[in-house]
Amino acid sequence: MKEKLEKIKVVALEEINSASSTKGLEEIRIRLLGKKGELTGVLKEMGVLSKEERPVMGKIANDVREAIEDKMVKQKNIIKEIEQSKEFDTEAIDITLPGIKEEFGGLHPLNMVIEELSDVFIGMGFTIEEGPELEWAKYNFDMLNVPKDHSARDLQDTFYVHNDIVLRTQTSPIQVRTMLNQQPPIKMLAPGRVYRSDEIDATHSPVFHQVEGLVIDEGITMSDLKGTLDMFAKNLFGSQTKTKFRPHQFYFTEPSAEMDVTCFMCGGKGCRVCQNTGWIEILGCGMVHPNVLLDCNIDPNKYTGFAFGMGLDRITMIKYGISDLRLMFENDIRFLKQFK
Ligand code: 2U9
């Protein structure tokens, strides 16, 4: 039996040594140490030995088993390393290959101006509100104190979708909606796309962009209006900017004014952009008309407020030196790429 065991050991160690795959090694293990394996078979024969022989033979058998198992573990590690290095060779990634470059888009110049302007007002505590472009004629005209026979309501000036529904001609209905939903204090900004039935040329378009603002609280005065808008102009165009207010007339505000800023292209010296006046008109404003407050369920005896509105397309064109309004709407990639 001893010789049998020794022979199994010698043959096994040799076989294991020449095994070259994990699978082959496993087959050897089953053949030797499995339930019906060679070594297991020998161990089963131990029953026929004498009491004295059994522990001696048992120890030898255990030593053989341990030697085989030990060799198996070592060979397994060697095979694993070989297999892994083969895998690395076949699945190698060439890290020197250049990647595929992601193309990033950029903001439209109008959106850059909207974002910059919104940031200034957010810094002063305003919220940004939005509303639908298809709007009730009632919210677009009636509630803003626009007379029933005003020319702005004409079919020539306004796109009617229905008797009562228009493409909004200003962002003011956003303020109406906010006032109907919320009691003061209100401090909001409403940027958006608006529509008027205009012929297209270098300075006119049936679709354009506005930002309007509204502040309503107890004790709001014309000084708040001037202070806020002067601060806004200095933030957007630079701290050297001066403002001046000229009286004007709107239906939704009384008193009303237009605000000019010192030309942000020449600093006020006079240039082509400001037609040598040194000033650029940038917005209309005024104290909210009591009729507008009343229609929106706000008590004009308790609350007052100011509002302002500005067209964004012209400001954007001046700021970026864009000579034709049509470029802003054609979305020609060669034009847009210049603002990245
Ligand atoms: C409510 C109350 C008051 C909004 C205002 C202006 C003055 C204004 C024009 C500027 C150039 C429009 O794009 S433009 O043609 N806007 O001058 N807008 S005050 O006043 C409001 C709005 C809503 C409820």
Short mmCIF file of C-alpha atoms and ligand atoms in Angstrom, two decimals:
data_model
loop_
_atom_site.label_atom_id
_atom_site.label_comp_id
_atom_site.label_asym_id
_atom_site.label_seq_id
_atom_site.Cartn_x
_atom_site.Cartn_y
_atom_site.Cartn_z
CA MET A 1 0.00 0.00 0.00
CA LYS A 2 2.88 2.28 0.83
CA GLU A 3 4.35 1.80 -2.62
CA LYS A 4 0.94 2.41 -4.18
CA LEU A 5 0.67 5.70 -2.32
CA GLU A 6 4.20 6.76 -3.24
CA LYS A 7 3.51 5.97 -6.89
CA ILE A 8 0.28 7.96 -6.86
CA LYS A 9 2.23 10.87 -5.36
CA VAL A 10 5.03 10.82 -7.93
CA VAL A 11 2.69 10.47 -10.92
CA ALA A 12 0.29 13.09 -9.52
CA LEU A 13 3.01 15.70 -8.91
CA GLU A 14 4.28 15.24 -12.41
CA GLU A 15 0.82 15.49 -13.95
CA ILE A 16 0.02 18.61 -11.94
CA ASN A 17 3.32 20.13 -12.95
CA SER A 18 2.51 19.76 -16.62
CA ALA A 19 -1.14 20.94 -16.35
CA SER A 20 -1.56 24.11 -18.38
CA SER A 21 -5.18 25.15 -17.75
CA THR A 22 -7.50 25.57 -14.77
CA LYS A 23 -9.84 23.09 -16.40
CA GLY A 24 -7.10 20.45 -16.81
CA LEU A 25 -6.07 20.94 -13.19
CA GLU A 26 -9.64 20.43 -12.00
CA GLU A 27 -9.86 17.17 -13.98
CA ILE A 28 -6.71 15.89 -12.25
CA ARG A 29 -8.14 16.88 -8.86
CA ILE A 30 -11.34 14.91 -9.47
CA ARG A 31 -9.43 11.90 -10.80
CA LEU A 32 -7.22 11.76 -7.69
CA LEU A 33 -9.17 13.25 -4.81
CA GLY A 34 -12.81 12.99 -5.96
CA LYS A 35 -15.30 10.54 -4.43
CA LYS A 36 -14.20 7.83 -6.86
CA GLY A 37 -10.65 9.15 -7.11
CA GLU A 38 -7.46 7.04 -7.01
CA LEU A 39 -6.28 8.27 -3.62
CA THR A 40 -9.78 8.04 -2.14
CA GLY A 41 -9.89 4.45 -3.37
CA VAL A 42 -6.65 3.61 -1.55
CA LEU A 43 -7.90 5.25 1.65
CA LYS A 44 -11.02 3.10 1.48
CA GLU A 45 -8.78 0.00 1.52
CA MET A 46 -7.35 1.00 4.93
CA GLY A 47 -10.08 -1.10 6.59
CA VAL A 48 -8.19 -4.31 5.77
CA LEU A 49 -5.03 -3.20 7.62
CA SER A 50 -4.09 -4.27 11.13
CA LYS A 51 -4.59 -1.95 14.11
CA GLU A 52 -0.82 -1.20 14.21
CA GLU A 53 -0.45 -0.56 10.48
CA ARG A 54 -3.50 1.72 10.18
CA PRO A 55 -2.09 4.90 11.86
CA VAL A 56 1.25 4.53 10.07
CA MET A 57 -0.42 4.14 6.70
CA GLY A 58 -2.93 6.84 7.60
CA LYS A 59 -0.13 9.34 8.18
CA ILE A 60 1.55 8.44 4.89
CA ALA A 61 -1.77 8.80 3.03
CA ASN A 62 -2.38 12.19 4.64
CA ASP A 63 1.12 13.37 3.73
CA VAL A 64 0.53 12.30 0.11
CA ARG A 65 -2.81 14.09 0.06
CA GLU A 66 -1.30 17.26 1.53
CA ALA A 67 1.59 17.19 -0.92
CA ILE A 68 -0.84 16.84 -3.84
CA GLU A 69 -3.13 19.61 -2.58
CA ASP A 70 -0.17 21.91 -1.92
CA LYS A 71 1.19 21.36 -5.39
CA MET A 72 -2.28 21.99 -6.86
CA VAL A 73 -2.59 25.38 -5.18
CA LYS A 74 0.86 26.43 -6.42
CA GLN A 75 0.17 25.24 -9.97
CA LYS A 76 -3.24 26.94 -9.93
CA ASN A 77 -1.57 30.29 -9.18
CA ILE A 78 0.99 29.80 -11.92
CA ILE A 79 -1.75 28.94 -14.45
CA LYS A 80 -3.84 31.93 -13.34
CA GLU A 81 -0.93 34.27 -13.95
CA ILE A 82 -0.31 32.81 -17.40
CA GLU A 83 -4.00 32.98 -18.33
CA GLN A 84 -4.27 36.55 -17.04
CA SER A 85 -1.27 37.76 -18.98
CA LYS A 86 -2.69 36.09 -22.13
CA GLU A 87 -6.00 37.93 -21.48
CA PHE A 88 -4.15 41.24 -21.03
CA ASP A 89 -2.37 40.70 -24.33
CA THR A 90 -5.55 39.99 -26.32
CA GLU A 91 -7.79 42.58 -24.64
CA ALA A 92 -5.26 45.39 -24.44
CA ILE A 93 -6.63 48.96 -24.78
CA ASP A 94 -4.50 51.45 -26.66
CA ILE A 95 -4.59 54.39 -24.29
CA THR A 96 -2.67 56.53 -26.75
CA LEU A 97 -5.64 56.58 -29.22
CA PRO A 98 -7.20 60.07 -29.27
CA GLY A 99 -10.81 60.25 -27.86
CA ILE A 100 -13.92 61.47 -29.68
CA LYS A 101 -14.24 65.21 -29.01
CA GLU A 102 -17.61 66.28 -27.54
CA GLU A 103 -19.11 69.28 -29.36
CA PHE A 104 -20.60 71.73 -26.86
CA GLY A 105 -23.25 74.23 -27.88
CA GLY A 106 -23.38 77.78 -26.58
CA LEU A 107 -26.06 80.18 -25.44
CA HIS A 108 -27.83 82.37 -27.98
CA PRO A 109 -26.72 86.01 -27.44
CA LEU A 110 -30.30 86.89 -26.43
CA ASN A 111 -30.27 84.24 -23.74
CA MET A 112 -26.89 85.50 -22.52
CA VAL A 113 -28.42 88.96 -22.04
CA ILE A 114 -31.56 87.50 -20.37
CA GLU A 115 -29.37 85.50 -17.96
CA GLU A 116 -27.12 88.45 -17.15
CA LEU A 117 -30.08 90.73 -16.59
CA SER A 118 -31.95 88.14 -14.50
CA ASP A 119 -28.86 87.68 -12.30
CA VAL A 120 -28.80 91.41 -11.53
CA PHE A 121 -32.47 91.43 -10.46
CA ILE A 122 -32.22 88.11 -8.57
CA GLY A 123 -29.40 89.81 -6.63
CA MET A 124 -31.92 92.51 -5.67
CA GLY A 125 -34.45 89.93 -4.41
CA PHE A 126 -36.66 89.58 -7.51
CA THR A 127 -38.24 86.25 -8.52
CA ILE A 128 -38.37 85.15 -12.18
CA GLU A 129 -41.89 84.33 -13.44
CA GLU A 130 -43.13 82.80 -16.69
CA GLY A 131 -46.46 82.63 -18.51
CA PRO A 132 -48.08 81.32 -21.72
CA GLU A 133 -47.39 82.89 -25.12
CA LEU A 134 -51.04 82.29 -26.13
CA GLU A 135 -52.85 84.62 -23.77
CA TRP A 136 -56.36 85.85 -22.91
CA ALA A 137 -56.97 89.20 -24.65
CA LYS A 138 -58.39 90.21 -21.27
CA TYR A 139 -55.01 89.71 -19.52
CA ASN A 140 -53.06 91.20 -22.44
CA PHE A 141 -55.17 94.41 -22.79
CA ASP A 142 -58.24 94.90 -20.55
CA MET A 143 -56.59 94.33 -17.19
CA LEU A 144 -53.74 96.64 -18.16
CA ASN A 145 -56.10 99.58 -18.51
CA VAL A 146 -55.68 99.67 -22.30
CA PRO A 147 -58.75 101.50 -23.76
CA LYS A 148 -61.22 99.31 -25.72
CA ASP A 149 -60.61 101.33 -28.91
CA HIS A 150 -56.80 101.51 -28.64
CA SER A 151 -54.94 100.87 -31.90
CA ALA A 152 -52.67 98.27 -30.27
CA ARG A 153 -55.70 95.96 -30.19
CA ASP A 154 -56.17 96.21 -33.98
CA LEU A 155 -55.86 93.12 -36.16
CA GLN A 156 -53.05 94.94 -37.97
CA ASP A 157 -51.01 95.08 -34.76
CA THR A 158 -51.97 91.93 -32.86
CA PHE A 159 -52.17 88.25 -33.86
CA TYR A 160 -55.64 87.04 -32.83
CA VAL A 161 -56.07 83.26 -32.56
CA HIS A 162 -59.68 83.68 -31.45
CA ASN A 163 -61.87 86.63 -30.36
CA ASP A 164 -60.61 86.27 -26.80
CA ILE A 165 -57.14 84.78 -27.36
CA VAL A 166 -54.02 86.50 -28.72
CA LEU A 167 -50.31 85.82 -29.09
CA ARG A 168 -49.19 88.04 -26.20
CA THR A 169 -47.93 91.45 -27.38
CA GLN A 170 -46.01 92.09 -24.16
CA THR A 171 -44.99 90.06 -21.10
CA SER A 172 -47.33 92.16 -18.87
CA PRO A 173 -49.99 89.38 -18.59
CA ILE A 174 -47.41 87.43 -16.56
CA GLN A 175 -47.59 90.21 -13.96
CA VAL A 176 -51.42 90.14 -14.09
CA ARG A 177 -51.38 86.37 -13.46
CA THR A 178 -48.92 86.78 -10.57
CA MET A 179 -51.04 89.49 -8.93
CA LEU A 180 -54.21 87.38 -9.27
CA ASN A 181 -52.42 84.49 -7.55
CA GLN A 182 -50.54 86.32 -4.86
CA GLN A 183 -51.00 89.31 -2.55
CA PRO A 184 -48.09 91.78 -2.07
CA PRO A 185 -45.24 92.02 -1.43
CA ILE A 186 -44.46 91.18 -5.07
CA LYS A 187 -41.01 91.65 -6.59
CA MET A 188 -40.84 89.88 -9.93
CA LEU A 189 -39.18 89.78 -13.31
CA ALA A 190 -40.92 88.43 -16.45
CA PRO A 191 -38.67 87.73 -19.43
CA GLY A 192 -40.19 86.25 -22.58
CA ARG A 193 -41.03 86.10 -26.28
CA VAL A 194 -43.76 88.42 -27.55
CA TYR A 195 -45.54 88.94 -30.88
CA ARG A 196 -46.72 91.88 -32.95
CA SER A 197 -47.94 91.89 -36.52
CA ASP A 198 -44.90 93.65 -38.01
CA GLU A 199 -43.21 93.34 -41.41
CA ILE A 200 -39.72 91.82 -41.17
CA ASP A 201 -36.70 94.06 -41.82
CA ALA A 202 -33.32 94.83 -40.25
CA THR A 203 -34.94 96.41 -37.15
CA HIS A 204 -38.45 94.86 -37.05
CA SER A 205 -39.72 91.33 -36.48
CA PRO A 206 -43.16 89.85 -35.66
CA VAL A 207 -41.50 87.98 -32.80
CA PHE A 208 -39.23 89.71 -30.34
CA HIS A 209 -38.22 89.64 -26.67
CA GLN A 210 -38.97 91.66 -23.58
CA VAL A 211 -38.22 91.75 -19.91
CA GLU A 212 -40.72 93.40 -17.62
CA GLY A 213 -40.52 93.91 -13.88
CA LEU A 214 -43.03 94.65 -11.14
CA VAL A 215 -42.63 95.65 -7.48
CA ILE A 216 -45.67 96.06 -5.22
CA ASP A 217 -45.69 96.66 -1.49
CA GLU A 218 -46.85 99.20 1.10
CA GLY A 219 -45.17 102.57 0.65
CA ILE A 220 -43.45 102.00 -2.73
CA THR A 221 -42.66 105.37 -4.37
CA MET A 222 -41.08 106.81 -7.51
CA SER A 223 -37.79 107.00 -5.54
CA ASP A 224 -37.78 103.20 -5.25
CA LEU A 225 -38.33 103.00 -9.00
CA LYS A 226 -35.43 105.37 -9.78
CA GLY A 227 -33.07 103.81 -7.23
CA THR A 228 -33.76 100.25 -8.39
CA LEU A 229 -33.43 101.01 -12.11
CA ASP A 230 -30.30 103.15 -11.62
CA MET A 231 -28.73 100.31 -9.62
CA PHE A 232 -29.73 97.85 -12.36
CA ALA A 233 -28.11 100.02 -15.09
CA LYS A 234 -24.85 100.34 -13.11
CA ASN A 235 -24.77 96.56 -12.53
CA LEU A 236 -25.42 95.68 -16.17
CA PHE A 237 -23.48 98.38 -18.02
CA GLY A 238 -20.77 99.30 -15.47
CA SER A 239 -20.53 101.45 -12.35
CA GLN A 240 -19.74 104.63 -14.35
CA THR A 241 -23.16 104.48 -16.03
CA LYS A 242 -25.50 107.43 -15.44
CA THR A 243 -29.28 107.37 -15.91
CA LYS A 244 -31.87 109.99 -16.74
CA PHE A 245 -35.65 109.82 -16.71
CA ARG A 246 -37.91 111.60 -19.24
CA PRO A 247 -41.69 111.87 -18.75
CA HIS A 248 -43.74 109.54 -20.95
CA GLN A 249 -47.22 108.04 -21.14
CA PHE A 250 -48.43 104.44 -20.78
CA TYR A 251 -51.93 103.20 -19.93
CA PHE A 252 -50.76 100.82 -17.22
CA THR A 253 -48.59 103.30 -15.30
CA GLU A 254 -49.10 106.85 -13.99
CA PRO A 255 -46.84 108.78 -13.80
CA SER A 256 -44.71 107.14 -16.50
CA ALA A 257 -41.18 107.72 -17.79
CA GLU A 258 -38.53 106.47 -20.17
CA MET A 259 -35.02 105.84 -18.88
CA ASP A 260 -31.84 106.60 -20.84
CA VAL A 261 -28.36 105.37 -19.89
CA THR A 262 -25.03 106.91 -20.85
CA CYS A 263 -23.94 105.11 -24.02
CA PHE A 264 -22.20 101.86 -23.00
CA MET A 265 -20.26 101.81 -26.27
CA CYS A 266 -18.56 105.24 -26.03
CA GLY A 267 -19.08 105.98 -22.33
CA GLY A 268 -21.17 109.06 -23.16
CA LYS A 269 -18.76 110.89 -25.45
CA GLY A 270 -20.94 110.33 -28.52
CA CYS A 271 -20.62 107.66 -31.21
CA ARG A 272 -22.49 106.01 -34.09
CA VAL A 273 -24.45 103.73 -31.72
CA CYS A 274 -25.89 106.64 -29.68
CA GLN A 275 -26.10 108.89 -32.76
CA ASN A 276 -23.68 111.28 -31.06
CA THR A 277 -26.08 112.04 -28.21
CA GLY A 278 -24.10 110.11 -25.56
CA TRP A 279 -27.37 108.50 -24.36
CA ILE A 280 -29.26 105.31 -25.21
CA GLU A 281 -32.95 104.82 -24.39
CA ILE A 282 -33.33 101.44 -22.74
CA LEU A 283 -36.64 101.11 -20.94
CA GLY A 284 -40.08 102.44 -20.07
CA CYS A 285 -41.37 102.56 -16.51
CA GLY A 286 -43.84 104.10 -14.12
CA MET A 287 -45.99 103.77 -11.00
CA VAL A 288 -48.62 101.04 -11.50
CA HIS A 289 -52.01 102.61 -12.35
CA PRO A 290 -54.58 102.21 -9.52
CA ASN A 291 -57.07 100.74 -12.05
CA VAL A 292 -54.61 97.90 -12.78
CA LEU A 293 -54.19 97.16 -9.06
CA LEU A 294 -57.98 97.18 -8.55
CA ASP A 295 -58.63 94.81 -11.47
CA CYS A 296 -56.06 92.40 -9.99
CA ASN A 297 -57.73 92.42 -6.54
CA ILE A 298 -55.05 94.54 -4.88
CA ASP A 299 -56.18 97.47 -2.72
CA PRO A 300 -54.63 100.67 -4.20
CA ASN A 301 -55.24 102.50 -0.91
CA LYS A 302 -52.97 100.08 0.91
CA TYR A 303 -50.44 99.17 -1.78
CA THR A 304 -48.48 101.02 -4.48
CA GLY A 305 -45.94 99.73 -6.95
CA PHE A 306 -43.73 100.41 -9.92
CA ALA A 307 -43.26 98.56 -13.20
CA PHE A 308 -40.83 98.68 -16.09
CA GLY A 309 -40.40 97.08 -19.47
CA MET A 310 -37.59 96.84 -21.98
CA GLY A 311 -37.05 95.33 -25.39
CA LEU A 312 -34.13 92.91 -25.36
CA ASP A 313 -33.36 92.51 -29.04
CA ARG A 314 -32.04 96.03 -29.57
CA ILE A 315 -29.92 95.93 -26.37
CA THR A 316 -28.44 92.56 -27.43
CA MET A 317 -27.67 93.88 -30.93
CA ILE A 318 -25.87 96.95 -29.55
CA LYS A 319 -23.97 94.92 -26.97
CA TYR A 320 -22.70 92.32 -29.50
CA GLY A 321 -22.46 94.59 -32.55
CA ILE A 322 -25.14 92.69 -34.49
CA SER A 323 -26.26 94.77 -37.47
CA ASP A 324 -29.42 92.97 -38.60
CA LEU A 325 -32.28 91.74 -36.37
CA ARG A 326 -32.98 88.86 -38.78
CA LEU A 327 -29.66 87.21 -37.81
CA MET A 328 -31.06 86.71 -34.31
CA PHE A 329 -33.90 84.48 -35.55
CA GLU A 330 -32.36 82.58 -38.47
CA ASN A 331 -30.24 80.36 -36.18
CA ASP A 332 -27.46 80.10 -38.78
CA ILE A 333 -24.82 77.99 -37.04
CA ARG A 334 -22.02 80.24 -38.41
CA PHE A 335 -23.63 83.20 -36.62
CA LEU A 336 -24.33 81.33 -33.36
CA LYS A 337 -20.81 79.84 -33.16
CA GLN A 338 -19.32 83.32 -32.75
CA PHE A 339 -20.85 83.70 -29.28
CA LYS A 340 -19.44 80.51 -27.73
C1 2U9 B 1 -48.60 95.43 -15.04
C2 2U9 B 1 -48.47 96.74 -14.67
C3 2U9 B 1 -47.56 97.55 -15.32
C4 2U9 B 1 -44.92 97.35 -17.77
C5 2U9 B 1 -44.25 98.46 -18.46
C6 2U9 B 1 -43.20 99.59 -20.06
C7 2U9 B 1 -43.37 100.56 -19.13
C8 2U9 B 1 -42.58 99.78 -21.37
C9 2U9 B 1 -41.98 98.82 -23.48
C10 2U9 B 1 -40.53 98.92 -23.57
C11 2U9 B 1 -40.10 98.69 -24.98
C12 2U9 B 1 -42.31 97.57 -24.24
O1 2U9 B 1 -40.56 96.28 -25.64
S1 2U9 B 1 -41.20 97.51 -25.55
O2 2U9 B 1 -41.91 97.98 -26.71
N1 2U9 B 1 -42.51 98.72 -22.15
O3 2U9 B 1 -42.16 100.86 -21.69
N2 2U9 B 1 -43.72 98.39 -19.66
S2 2U9 B 1 -44.13 99.95 -17.79
O4 2U9 B 1 -45.89 97.84 -16.93
C13 2U9 B 1 -46.77 97.04 -16.33
C14 2U9 B 1 -46.90 95.72 -16.68
C15 2U9 B 1 -47.83 94.92 -16.03
C16 2U9 B 1 -49.61 94.56 -14.35
#
